[in-house]
Coordinates of C-alpha atoms and ligand atoms in Angstrom, one line a residue:
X424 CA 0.0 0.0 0.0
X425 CA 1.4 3.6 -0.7
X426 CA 0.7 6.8 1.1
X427 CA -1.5 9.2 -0.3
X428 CA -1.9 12.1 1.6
X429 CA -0.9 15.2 -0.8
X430 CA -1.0 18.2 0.7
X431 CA 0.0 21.9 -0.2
X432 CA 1.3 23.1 3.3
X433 CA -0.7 26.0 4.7
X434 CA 1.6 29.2 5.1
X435 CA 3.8 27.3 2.4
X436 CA 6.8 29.6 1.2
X437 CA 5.9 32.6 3.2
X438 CA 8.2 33.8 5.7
X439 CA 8.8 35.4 9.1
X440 CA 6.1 36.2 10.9
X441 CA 6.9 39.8 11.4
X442 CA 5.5 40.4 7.8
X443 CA 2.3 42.2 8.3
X444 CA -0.5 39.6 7.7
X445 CA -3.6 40.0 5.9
X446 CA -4.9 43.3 7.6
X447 CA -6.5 46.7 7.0
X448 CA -10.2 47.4 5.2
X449 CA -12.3 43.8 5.0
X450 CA -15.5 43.3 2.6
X451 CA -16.7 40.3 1.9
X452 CA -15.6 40.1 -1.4
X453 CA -12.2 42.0 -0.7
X454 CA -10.9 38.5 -1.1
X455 CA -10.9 38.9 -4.7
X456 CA -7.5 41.1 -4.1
X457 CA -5.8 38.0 -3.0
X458 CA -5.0 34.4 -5.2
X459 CA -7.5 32.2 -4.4
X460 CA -6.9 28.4 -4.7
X461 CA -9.6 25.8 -5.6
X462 CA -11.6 27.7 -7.3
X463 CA -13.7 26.3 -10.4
X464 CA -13.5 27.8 -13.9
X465 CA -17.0 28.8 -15.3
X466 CA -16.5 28.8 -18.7
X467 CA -20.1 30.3 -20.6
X468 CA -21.9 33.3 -19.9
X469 CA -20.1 35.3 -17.1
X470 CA -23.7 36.6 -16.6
X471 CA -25.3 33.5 -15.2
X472 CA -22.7 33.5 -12.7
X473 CA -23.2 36.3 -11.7
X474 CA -26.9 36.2 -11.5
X475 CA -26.8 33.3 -9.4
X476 CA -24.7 34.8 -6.8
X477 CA -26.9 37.8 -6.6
X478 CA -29.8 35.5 -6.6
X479 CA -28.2 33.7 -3.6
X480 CA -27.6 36.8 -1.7
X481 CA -31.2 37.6 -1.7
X482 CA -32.6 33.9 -0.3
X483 CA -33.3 33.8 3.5
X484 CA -30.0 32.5 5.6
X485 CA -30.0 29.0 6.5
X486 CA -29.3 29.8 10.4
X487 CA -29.2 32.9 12.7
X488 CA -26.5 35.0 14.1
X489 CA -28.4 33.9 18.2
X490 CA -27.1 30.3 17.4
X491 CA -23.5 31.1 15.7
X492 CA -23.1 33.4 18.6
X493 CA -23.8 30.2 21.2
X494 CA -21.9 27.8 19.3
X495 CA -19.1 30.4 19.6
X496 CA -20.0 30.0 23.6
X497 CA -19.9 26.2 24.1
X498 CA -17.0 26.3 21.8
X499 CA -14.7 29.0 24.3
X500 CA -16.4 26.5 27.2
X501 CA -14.4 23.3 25.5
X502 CA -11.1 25.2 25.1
X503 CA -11.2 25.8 28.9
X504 CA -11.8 21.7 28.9
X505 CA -15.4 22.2 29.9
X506 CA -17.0 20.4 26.9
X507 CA -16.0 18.7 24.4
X508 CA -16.8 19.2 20.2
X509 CA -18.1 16.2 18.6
X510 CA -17.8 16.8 14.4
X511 CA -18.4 14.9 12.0
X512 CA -20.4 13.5 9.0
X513 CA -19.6 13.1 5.2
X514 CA -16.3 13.9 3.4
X515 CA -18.7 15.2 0.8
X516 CA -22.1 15.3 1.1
X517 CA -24.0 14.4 -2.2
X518 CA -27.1 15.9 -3.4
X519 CA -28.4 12.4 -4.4
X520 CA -27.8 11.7 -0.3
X521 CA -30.5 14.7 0.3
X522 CA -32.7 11.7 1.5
X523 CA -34.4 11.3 4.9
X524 CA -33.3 8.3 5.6
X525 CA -29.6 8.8 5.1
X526 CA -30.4 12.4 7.3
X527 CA -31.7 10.8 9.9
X528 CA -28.9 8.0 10.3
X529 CA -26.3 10.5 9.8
X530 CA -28.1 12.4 12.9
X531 CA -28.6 8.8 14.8
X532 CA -25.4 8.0 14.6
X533 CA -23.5 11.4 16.0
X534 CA -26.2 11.5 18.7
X535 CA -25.3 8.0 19.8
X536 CA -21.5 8.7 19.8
X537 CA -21.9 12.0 21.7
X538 CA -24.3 10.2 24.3
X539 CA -21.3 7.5 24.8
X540 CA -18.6 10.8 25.0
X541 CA -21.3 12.3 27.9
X542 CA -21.4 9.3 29.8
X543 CA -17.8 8.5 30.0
X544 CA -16.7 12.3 30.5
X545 CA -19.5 13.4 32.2
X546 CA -18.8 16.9 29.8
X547 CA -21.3 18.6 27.6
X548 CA -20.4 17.2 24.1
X549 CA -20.9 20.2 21.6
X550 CA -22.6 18.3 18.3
X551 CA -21.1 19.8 14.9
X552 CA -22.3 18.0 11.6
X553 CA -20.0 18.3 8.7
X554 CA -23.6 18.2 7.0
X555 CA -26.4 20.8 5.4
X556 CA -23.4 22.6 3.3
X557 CA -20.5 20.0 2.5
X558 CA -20.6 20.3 -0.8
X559 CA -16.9 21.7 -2.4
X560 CA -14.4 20.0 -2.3
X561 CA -10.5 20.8 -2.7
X562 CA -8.8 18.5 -5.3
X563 CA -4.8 17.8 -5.4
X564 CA -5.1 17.7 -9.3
X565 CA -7.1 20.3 -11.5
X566 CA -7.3 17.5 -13.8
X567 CA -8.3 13.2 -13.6
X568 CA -7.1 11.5 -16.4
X569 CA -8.5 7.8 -17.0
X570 CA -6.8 6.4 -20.2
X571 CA -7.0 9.0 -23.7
X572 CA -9.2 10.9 -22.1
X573 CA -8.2 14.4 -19.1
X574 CA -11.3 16.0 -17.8
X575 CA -11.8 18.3 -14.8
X576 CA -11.4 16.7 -11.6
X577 CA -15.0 16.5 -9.7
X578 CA -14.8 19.2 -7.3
X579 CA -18.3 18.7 -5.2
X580 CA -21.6 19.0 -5.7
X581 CA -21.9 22.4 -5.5
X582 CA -19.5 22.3 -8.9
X583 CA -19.9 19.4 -10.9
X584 CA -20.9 15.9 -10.7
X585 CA -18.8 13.0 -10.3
X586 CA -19.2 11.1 -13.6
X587 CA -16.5 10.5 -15.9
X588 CA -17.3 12.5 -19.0
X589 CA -17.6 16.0 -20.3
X590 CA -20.8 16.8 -19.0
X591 CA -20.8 15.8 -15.9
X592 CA -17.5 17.4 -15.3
X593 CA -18.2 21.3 -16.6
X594 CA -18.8 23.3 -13.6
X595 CA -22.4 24.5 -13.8
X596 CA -23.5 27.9 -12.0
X597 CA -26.8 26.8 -11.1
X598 CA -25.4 23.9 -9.0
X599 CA -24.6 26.5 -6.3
X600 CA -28.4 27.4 -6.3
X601 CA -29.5 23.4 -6.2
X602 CA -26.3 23.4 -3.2
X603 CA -28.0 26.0 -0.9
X604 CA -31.5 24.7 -1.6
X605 CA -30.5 20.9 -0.2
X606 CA -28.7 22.3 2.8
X607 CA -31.7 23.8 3.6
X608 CA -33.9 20.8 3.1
X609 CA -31.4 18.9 5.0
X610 CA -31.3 21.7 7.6
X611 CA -34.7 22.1 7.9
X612 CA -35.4 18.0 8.5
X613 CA -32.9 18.3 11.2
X614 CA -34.3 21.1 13.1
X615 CA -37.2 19.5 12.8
X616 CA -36.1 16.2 14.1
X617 CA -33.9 17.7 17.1
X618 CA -36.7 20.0 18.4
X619 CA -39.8 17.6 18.2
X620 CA -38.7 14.5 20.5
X621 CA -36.0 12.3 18.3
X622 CA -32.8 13.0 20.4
X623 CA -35.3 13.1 23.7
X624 CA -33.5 11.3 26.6
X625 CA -36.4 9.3 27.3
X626 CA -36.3 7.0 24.1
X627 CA -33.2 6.8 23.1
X628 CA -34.1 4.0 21.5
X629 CA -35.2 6.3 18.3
X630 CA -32.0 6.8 17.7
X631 CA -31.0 3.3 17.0
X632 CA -30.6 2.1 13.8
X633 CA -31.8 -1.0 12.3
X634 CA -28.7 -2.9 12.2
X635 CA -27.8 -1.9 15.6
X636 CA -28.4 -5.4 17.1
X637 CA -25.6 -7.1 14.8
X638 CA -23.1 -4.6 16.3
X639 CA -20.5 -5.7 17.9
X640 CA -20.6 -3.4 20.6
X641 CA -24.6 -3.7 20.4
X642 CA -24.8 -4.7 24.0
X643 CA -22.2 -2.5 25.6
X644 CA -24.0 0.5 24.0
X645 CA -27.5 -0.8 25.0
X646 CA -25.7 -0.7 28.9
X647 CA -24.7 3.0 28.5
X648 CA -28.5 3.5 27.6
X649 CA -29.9 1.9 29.9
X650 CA -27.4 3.3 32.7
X651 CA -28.8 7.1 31.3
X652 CA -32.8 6.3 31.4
X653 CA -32.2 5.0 35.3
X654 CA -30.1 8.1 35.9
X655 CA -33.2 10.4 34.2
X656 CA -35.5 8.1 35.9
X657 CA -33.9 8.8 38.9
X658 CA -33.7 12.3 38.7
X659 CA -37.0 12.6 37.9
X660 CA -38.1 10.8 40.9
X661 CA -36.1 13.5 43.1
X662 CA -37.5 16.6 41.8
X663 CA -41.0 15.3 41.3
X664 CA -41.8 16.1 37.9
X665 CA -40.5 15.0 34.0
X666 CA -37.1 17.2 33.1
X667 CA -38.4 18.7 29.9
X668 CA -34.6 20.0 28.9
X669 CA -33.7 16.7 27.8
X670 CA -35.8 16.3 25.3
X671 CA -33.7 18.3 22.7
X672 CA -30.4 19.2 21.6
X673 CA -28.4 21.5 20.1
X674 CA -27.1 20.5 16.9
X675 CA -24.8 22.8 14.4
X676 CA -23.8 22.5 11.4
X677 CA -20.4 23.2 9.5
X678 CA -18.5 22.6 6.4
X679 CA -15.6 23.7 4.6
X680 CA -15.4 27.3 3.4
X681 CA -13.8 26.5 -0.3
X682 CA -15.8 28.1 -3.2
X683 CA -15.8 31.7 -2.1
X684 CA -18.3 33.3 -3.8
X685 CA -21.2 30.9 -2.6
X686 CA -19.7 31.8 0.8
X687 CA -19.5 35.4 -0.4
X688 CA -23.0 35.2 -1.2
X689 CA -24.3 33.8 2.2
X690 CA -22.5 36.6 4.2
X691 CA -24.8 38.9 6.2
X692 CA -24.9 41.7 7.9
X693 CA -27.9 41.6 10.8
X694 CA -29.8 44.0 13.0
X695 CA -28.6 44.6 16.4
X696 CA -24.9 43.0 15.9
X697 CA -21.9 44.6 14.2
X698 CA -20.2 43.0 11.6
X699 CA -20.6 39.8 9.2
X700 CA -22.1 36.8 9.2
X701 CA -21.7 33.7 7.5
X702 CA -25.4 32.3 7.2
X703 CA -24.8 29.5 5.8
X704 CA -23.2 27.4 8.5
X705 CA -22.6 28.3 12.1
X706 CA -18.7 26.5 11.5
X707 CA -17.1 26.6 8.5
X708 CA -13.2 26.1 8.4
X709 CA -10.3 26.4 6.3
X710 CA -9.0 23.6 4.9
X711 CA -5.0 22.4 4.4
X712 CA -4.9 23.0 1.0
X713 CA -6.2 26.6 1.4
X714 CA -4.7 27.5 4.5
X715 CA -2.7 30.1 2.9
X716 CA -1.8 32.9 4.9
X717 CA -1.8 35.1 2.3
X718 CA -4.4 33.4 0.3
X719 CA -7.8 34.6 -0.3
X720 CA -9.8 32.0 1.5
X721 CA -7.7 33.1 5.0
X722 CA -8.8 36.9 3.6
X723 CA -12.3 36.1 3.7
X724 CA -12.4 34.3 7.0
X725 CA -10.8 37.0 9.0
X726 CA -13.5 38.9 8.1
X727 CA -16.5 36.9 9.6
X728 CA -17.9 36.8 13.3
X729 CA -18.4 33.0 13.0
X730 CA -16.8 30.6 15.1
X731 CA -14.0 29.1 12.5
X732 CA -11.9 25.9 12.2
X733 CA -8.4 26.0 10.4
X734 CA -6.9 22.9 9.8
X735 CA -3.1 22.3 9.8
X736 CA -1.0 19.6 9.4
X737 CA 2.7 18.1 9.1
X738 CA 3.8 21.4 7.1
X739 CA 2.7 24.2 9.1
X740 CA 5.5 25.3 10.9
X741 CA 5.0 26.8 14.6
X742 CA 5.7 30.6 13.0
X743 CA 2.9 29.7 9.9
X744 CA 0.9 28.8 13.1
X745 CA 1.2 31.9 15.0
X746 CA 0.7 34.4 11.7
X747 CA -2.2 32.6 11.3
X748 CA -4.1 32.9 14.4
X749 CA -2.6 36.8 14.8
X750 CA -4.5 37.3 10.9
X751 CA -7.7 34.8 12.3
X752 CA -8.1 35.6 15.9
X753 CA -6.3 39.0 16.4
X754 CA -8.3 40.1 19.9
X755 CA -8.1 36.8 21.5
X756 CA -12.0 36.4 21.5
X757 CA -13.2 33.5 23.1
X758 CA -14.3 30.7 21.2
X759 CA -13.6 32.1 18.0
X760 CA -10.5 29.8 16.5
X761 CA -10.5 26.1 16.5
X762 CA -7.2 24.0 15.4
X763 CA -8.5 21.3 13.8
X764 CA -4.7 18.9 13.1
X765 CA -4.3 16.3 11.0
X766 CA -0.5 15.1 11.1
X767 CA -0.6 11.2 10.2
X768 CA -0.9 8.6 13.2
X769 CA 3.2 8.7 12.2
X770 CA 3.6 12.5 12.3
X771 CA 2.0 13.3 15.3
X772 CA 4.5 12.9 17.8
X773 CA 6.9 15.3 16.0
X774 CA 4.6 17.6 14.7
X775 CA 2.1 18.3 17.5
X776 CA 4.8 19.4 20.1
X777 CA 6.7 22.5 18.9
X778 CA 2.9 23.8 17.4
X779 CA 1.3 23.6 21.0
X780 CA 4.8 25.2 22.7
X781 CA 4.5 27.9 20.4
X782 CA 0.8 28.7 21.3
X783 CA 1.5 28.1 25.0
X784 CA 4.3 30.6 24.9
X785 CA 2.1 33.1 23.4
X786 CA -0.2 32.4 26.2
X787 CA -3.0 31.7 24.0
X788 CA -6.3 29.5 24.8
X789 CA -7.6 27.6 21.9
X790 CA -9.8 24.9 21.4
X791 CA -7.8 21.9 19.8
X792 CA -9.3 19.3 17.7
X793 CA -8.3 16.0 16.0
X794 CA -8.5 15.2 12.5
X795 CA -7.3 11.3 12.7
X796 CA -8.5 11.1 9.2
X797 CA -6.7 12.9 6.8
X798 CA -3.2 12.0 7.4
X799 CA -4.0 8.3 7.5
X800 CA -5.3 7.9 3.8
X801 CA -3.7 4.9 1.7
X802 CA -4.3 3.5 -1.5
X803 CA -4.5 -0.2 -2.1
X804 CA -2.9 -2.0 -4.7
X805 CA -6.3 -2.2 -6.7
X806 CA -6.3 1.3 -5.9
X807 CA -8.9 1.8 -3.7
X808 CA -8.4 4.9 -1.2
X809 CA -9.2 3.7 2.5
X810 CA -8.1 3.7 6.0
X811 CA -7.9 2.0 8.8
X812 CA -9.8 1.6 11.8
X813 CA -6.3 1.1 13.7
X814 CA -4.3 4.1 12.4
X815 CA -7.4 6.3 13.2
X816 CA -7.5 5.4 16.9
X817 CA -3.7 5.4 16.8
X818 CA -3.4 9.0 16.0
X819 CA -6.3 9.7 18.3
X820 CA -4.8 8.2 21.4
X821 CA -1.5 9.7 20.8
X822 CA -3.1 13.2 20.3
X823 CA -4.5 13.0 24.1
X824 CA -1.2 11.4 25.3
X825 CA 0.8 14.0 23.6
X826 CA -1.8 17.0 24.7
X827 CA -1.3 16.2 28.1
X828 CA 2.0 15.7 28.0
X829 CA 3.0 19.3 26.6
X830 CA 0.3 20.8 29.3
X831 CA -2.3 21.5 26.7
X832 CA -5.9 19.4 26.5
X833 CA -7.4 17.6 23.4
X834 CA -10.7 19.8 23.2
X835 CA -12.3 18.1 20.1
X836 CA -12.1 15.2 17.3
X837 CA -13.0 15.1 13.6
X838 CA -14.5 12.7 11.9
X839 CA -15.7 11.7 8.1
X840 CA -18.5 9.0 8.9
X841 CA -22.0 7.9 7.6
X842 CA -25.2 6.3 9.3
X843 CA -25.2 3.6 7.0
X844 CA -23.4 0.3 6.5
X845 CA -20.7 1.2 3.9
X846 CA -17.3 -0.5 3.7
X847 CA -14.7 1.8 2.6
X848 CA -12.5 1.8 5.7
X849 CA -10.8 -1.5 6.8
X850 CA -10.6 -2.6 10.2
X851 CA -12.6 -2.1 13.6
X852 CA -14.0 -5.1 15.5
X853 CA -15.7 -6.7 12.6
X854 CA -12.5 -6.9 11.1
X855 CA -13.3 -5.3 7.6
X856 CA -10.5 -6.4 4.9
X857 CA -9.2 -5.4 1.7
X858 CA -11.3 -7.4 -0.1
X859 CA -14.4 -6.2 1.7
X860 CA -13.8 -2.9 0.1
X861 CA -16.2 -3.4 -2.7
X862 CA -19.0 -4.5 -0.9
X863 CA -20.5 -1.2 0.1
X864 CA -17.9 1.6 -1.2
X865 CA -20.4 4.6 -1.8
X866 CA -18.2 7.7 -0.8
X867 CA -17.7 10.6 -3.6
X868 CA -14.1 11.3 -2.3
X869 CA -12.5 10.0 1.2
X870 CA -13.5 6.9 2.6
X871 CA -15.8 7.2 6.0
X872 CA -16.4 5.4 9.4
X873 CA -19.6 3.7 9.1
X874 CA -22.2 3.5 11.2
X875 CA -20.6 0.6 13.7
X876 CA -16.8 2.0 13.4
X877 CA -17.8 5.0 14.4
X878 CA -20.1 4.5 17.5
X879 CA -17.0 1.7 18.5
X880 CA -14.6 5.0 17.9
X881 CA -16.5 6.5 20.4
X882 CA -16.8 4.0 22.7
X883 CA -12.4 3.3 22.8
X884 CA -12.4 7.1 23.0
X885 CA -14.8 8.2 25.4
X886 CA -12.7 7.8 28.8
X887 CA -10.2 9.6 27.6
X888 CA -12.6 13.0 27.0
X889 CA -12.9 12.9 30.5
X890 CA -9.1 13.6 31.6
Ligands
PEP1108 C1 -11.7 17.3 4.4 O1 -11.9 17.6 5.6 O2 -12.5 16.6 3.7 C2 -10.4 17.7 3.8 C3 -10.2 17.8 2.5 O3 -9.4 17.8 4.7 P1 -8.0 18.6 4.7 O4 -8.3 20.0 4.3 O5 -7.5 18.5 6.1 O6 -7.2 17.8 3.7
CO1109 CO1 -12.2 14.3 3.4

C-alpha cells in the first residue's frame, strides 16, 4: 500500500512572521484582491454566474446569528476543557444523499456517539455535523485522467458531478443554487427532528438504527442507555416532575469554506450586531490546502464573526501557526478559533509538540481538535483509497497522550462517517478487509467510518474525553 496524503502546506513559502498579515479594510468580497486556490472555472456566460450569486444573496439564511453566537460560547467552554466538540459526518455530502433516511442516520449515529462521550466524561459534548453545506471540495489535481481521455477533476456538488465525462464534469452555476436549496432541506429536516422529541433522553431508543443489534458493541452501547434512562428516571423521581430539557439538543452545522463566492454570497450583515455573518453554516473552516496565509480564502475568514476551524497539518511550521491565528483571531476572543490537526498517526508525535509550545508561549487559549483522518489515507494495490480503523485510533490516542504531555488538552475530534453500512474503511471489530472494500464503497471522495466504526470510535475514545 502507498501513502496518499498530498497536501500543499498552509503558510507554504511565506516567511517570518513579522510580515504584516492579511490586515486593513475587510468586505466580503475584498478576497478577490488575494489568489484564491480551488476555485472552479466557469467557462459560458459570465452573466449566469453572476446572477446566481446575486440571486443567492437575496434567499433567507439557512441559520441565525443567536445560534452562531452560542456555538461560539460552548466552543470558548471546550477550550477551557469544559465540553468537548463532537464533528463529524460526510467527506462530501452528495445531493443524491439529500434523502431522509440517510439524514436521519447521519443524525442517529453522531447522537449515539456523543451520548457515549457524555457518559464516559460526564462533559457537555458540543454536536457539529459536517452536513447541510458540505458540498466543495479541494482537489490535489485540476485534472483526472483515465486512459485517452483528461477532464476536470469533480470538485463537489456544489461544482460538478462525479461522472467520468464531459458533462458531468463542466462546472455549472446553477449547481450553487440546487447546493443552498439541499442544505436547507437537510437543515430544515434536522431542526425538525432535534426539536420535536427524536434525540429526547427518554427514548433513546429512536436513535437506534436497524442494524444496531448485529453490532459488535450492540450490547455495551445498549448498557450505556440503559445506565442514562435509570439516571433520568432517577432524577425525575427526586425533583417530582419530567425534566423537559432533555428532550432536545443542540445540533450545528459546519462545512468547509472553499468556493468563495457561494460563501461570499451567504454573508450577512444583521440588525442589532456589528459585523458579518456567514449564514450559511454556524462553523465553517479552512481547509489544508487553502490555508494560505496570504491566500484569499484566509482573507475572507478574517472577516467573519463566525466561530472558524483551520486545519493544519505536518507542514505548518509553529511561525505559519502563529501568523495565522494573529491574521484569524487578532483580539483573543473566546471561542472564535478552533485548530482542527491532521498530522498522520506517524507525524504526530513530532509535529504536535513544537505547534502547542508555540501557542502556549504566546499564552493563547484555543480549542484543539483532532482530525485522525486525513493523514491516515492509503491506497491499495487495486487502488482503492481507504483507511484503517487502527491508524485512526492510533493517532487519536497519541493526540491525548501527547496533549497532556505538553500541558495542553485535546478539546475536540473530527470525523468523516456515515449512518449507514458502507465498507470503505478497513478494520474495527468486525475486522473489515481489503477485499471487503467493494461490498459497500459509496463515498464521492474520502472513505468514512460507518455507522458501527464510528459508534466503537466513540466508545475506545470516550474515557479519555474525560481527563
Ligand atoms: C476534508 O476535511 O475533507 C479535507 C479535505 O481535509 P483537509 O483539508 O484536512 O485535507
Ligand atoms: Co475528506
Amino acid at each position: 500500500m502507498a501513502s496518499s496524503n498530498s497536501d500543499s502546506p498552509a503558510g507554504a513559502g511565506s516567511s517570518t512572521r513579522d510580515q504584516v498579515p492579511s490586515s486593513g479594510s475587510w468586505s466580503p468580497d475584498s478576497w478577490k484582491t488575494k489568489n484564491a486556490a480551488q476555485q472552479p472555472t466557469y467557462s459560458g456566460d459570465p452573466g449566469r454566474l453572476h446572477s446566481v450569486v446575486e440571486q443567492l444573496s437575496s434567499l433567507p439564511p439557512l441559520v441565525t446569528s443567536w445560534e452562531i453566537e452560542s456555538l461560539k460560547e460552548q466552543l470558548a467552554d471546550a477550550a477551557l476543557g469544559h465540553n468537548f466538540l463532537l464533528q463529524g459526518g460526510d467527506c462530501a455530502e452528495s445531493f443524491a444523499d439529500c434523502q431522509p433516511t440517510f439524514i436521519a442516520n447521519k443524525l442517529k449515529i453522531l447522537l449515539q456517539m456523543s451520548l457515549v462521550l457524555v457518559h464516559a466524561s460526564r462533559k457537555r459534548v458540543i454536536r457539529v455535523g459536517r452536513m447541510a453545506g458540505q458540498y466543495a471540495k479541494p482537489r490535489s489535481a485540476d485534472v483526472e485522467t483515465k486512459g485517452e481521455v483528461s477532464l476536470p477533476s469533480y470538485r463537489g456538488d456544489l461544482v460538478n458531478q462525479p461522472g467520468f465525462d464531459a458533462d458531468s464534469r463542466e462546472p455549472d452555476p446553477e449547481l450553487l443554487l440546487r447546493g443552498y436549496e439541499r442544505a436547507a432541506l437537510t437543515l430544515n429536516f434536522t431542526r425538525a427532528l432535534v426539536d420535536h422529541g427524536f434525540a429526547d433522553l427518554h427514548h433513546p431508543e429512536y436513535w437506534d438504527v436497524s442494524f444496531v443489534d448485529h453490532s459488535p458493541r450492540a450490547t455495551e452501547y445498549q448498557q450505556i442507555v440503559q445506565s442514562i434512562g435509570e439516571s433520568v428516571r432517577f432524577m425525575e423521581t427526586l425533583a417530582g416532575d419530567r425534566m423537559h430539557e432533555i428532550n432536545r439538543v443542540d445540533f450545528f452545522t459546519s462545512h468547509e469554506g472553499l468556493h468563495l463566492l457561494y460563501e461570499q454570497a451567504c454573508t450577512r450583515q444583521v440588525p442589532h450586531r456589528e459585523g458579518w455573518y456567514n449564514l450559511s453554516t454556524h462553523m465553517p473552516w479552512i481547509g489544508m490546502r487553502t490555508a494560505n496565509l496570504d491566500g484569499a480564502h484566509v482573507e475572507y475568514f478574517r472577516g467573519i464573526r463566525n466561530p472558524i476551524g483551520v486545519k493544519i497539518g505536518a507542514a505548518t511550521s509553529p511561525d505559519d501557526l502563529l501568523r495565522l491565528i494573529d491574521t484569524l483571531d487578532p483580539d483573543a476572543e473566546p471561542g472564535r478559533l478552533t485548530l482542527i490537526h491532521r498530522f498522520g498517526k506517524d507525524g504526530l508525535r513530532a509535529h504536535l509538540p513544537p505547534l502547542l509550545e508555540a501557542v502556549k508561549k504566546e499564552g493563547r487559549t484555543l480549542l484543539w481538535c483532532c482530525d485522525p483522518m486525513h493523514g491516515n489515507t492509503i491506497t491499495t494495490q487495486d487502488g482503492v483509497k481507504t483507511r484503517h480503523f487502527e491508524s485512526i485510533l492510533s493517532e487519536l490516542e497519541q493526540a491525548f497522550e501527547v496533549h497532556e504531555q505538553c500541558g495542553s488538552r485535546l478539546g475536540g475530534v473530527h470525523f468523516e462517517l456515515t449512518g449507514e453500512d458502507v465498507t470503505e474503511c478497513i478494520g474495527g471489530a468486525r475486522g473489515l478487509g481489503e477485499s471487503d472494500l467493494g461490498r459497500a464503497y459509496h463515498t464521492q471522495v474520502d472513505p468514512r467510518l460507518n455507522y458501527e466504526q464510528a459508534l466503537e470510535m466513540a466508545m475506545l475514545i470516550a474515557r479519555r474525553t474525560g481527563e
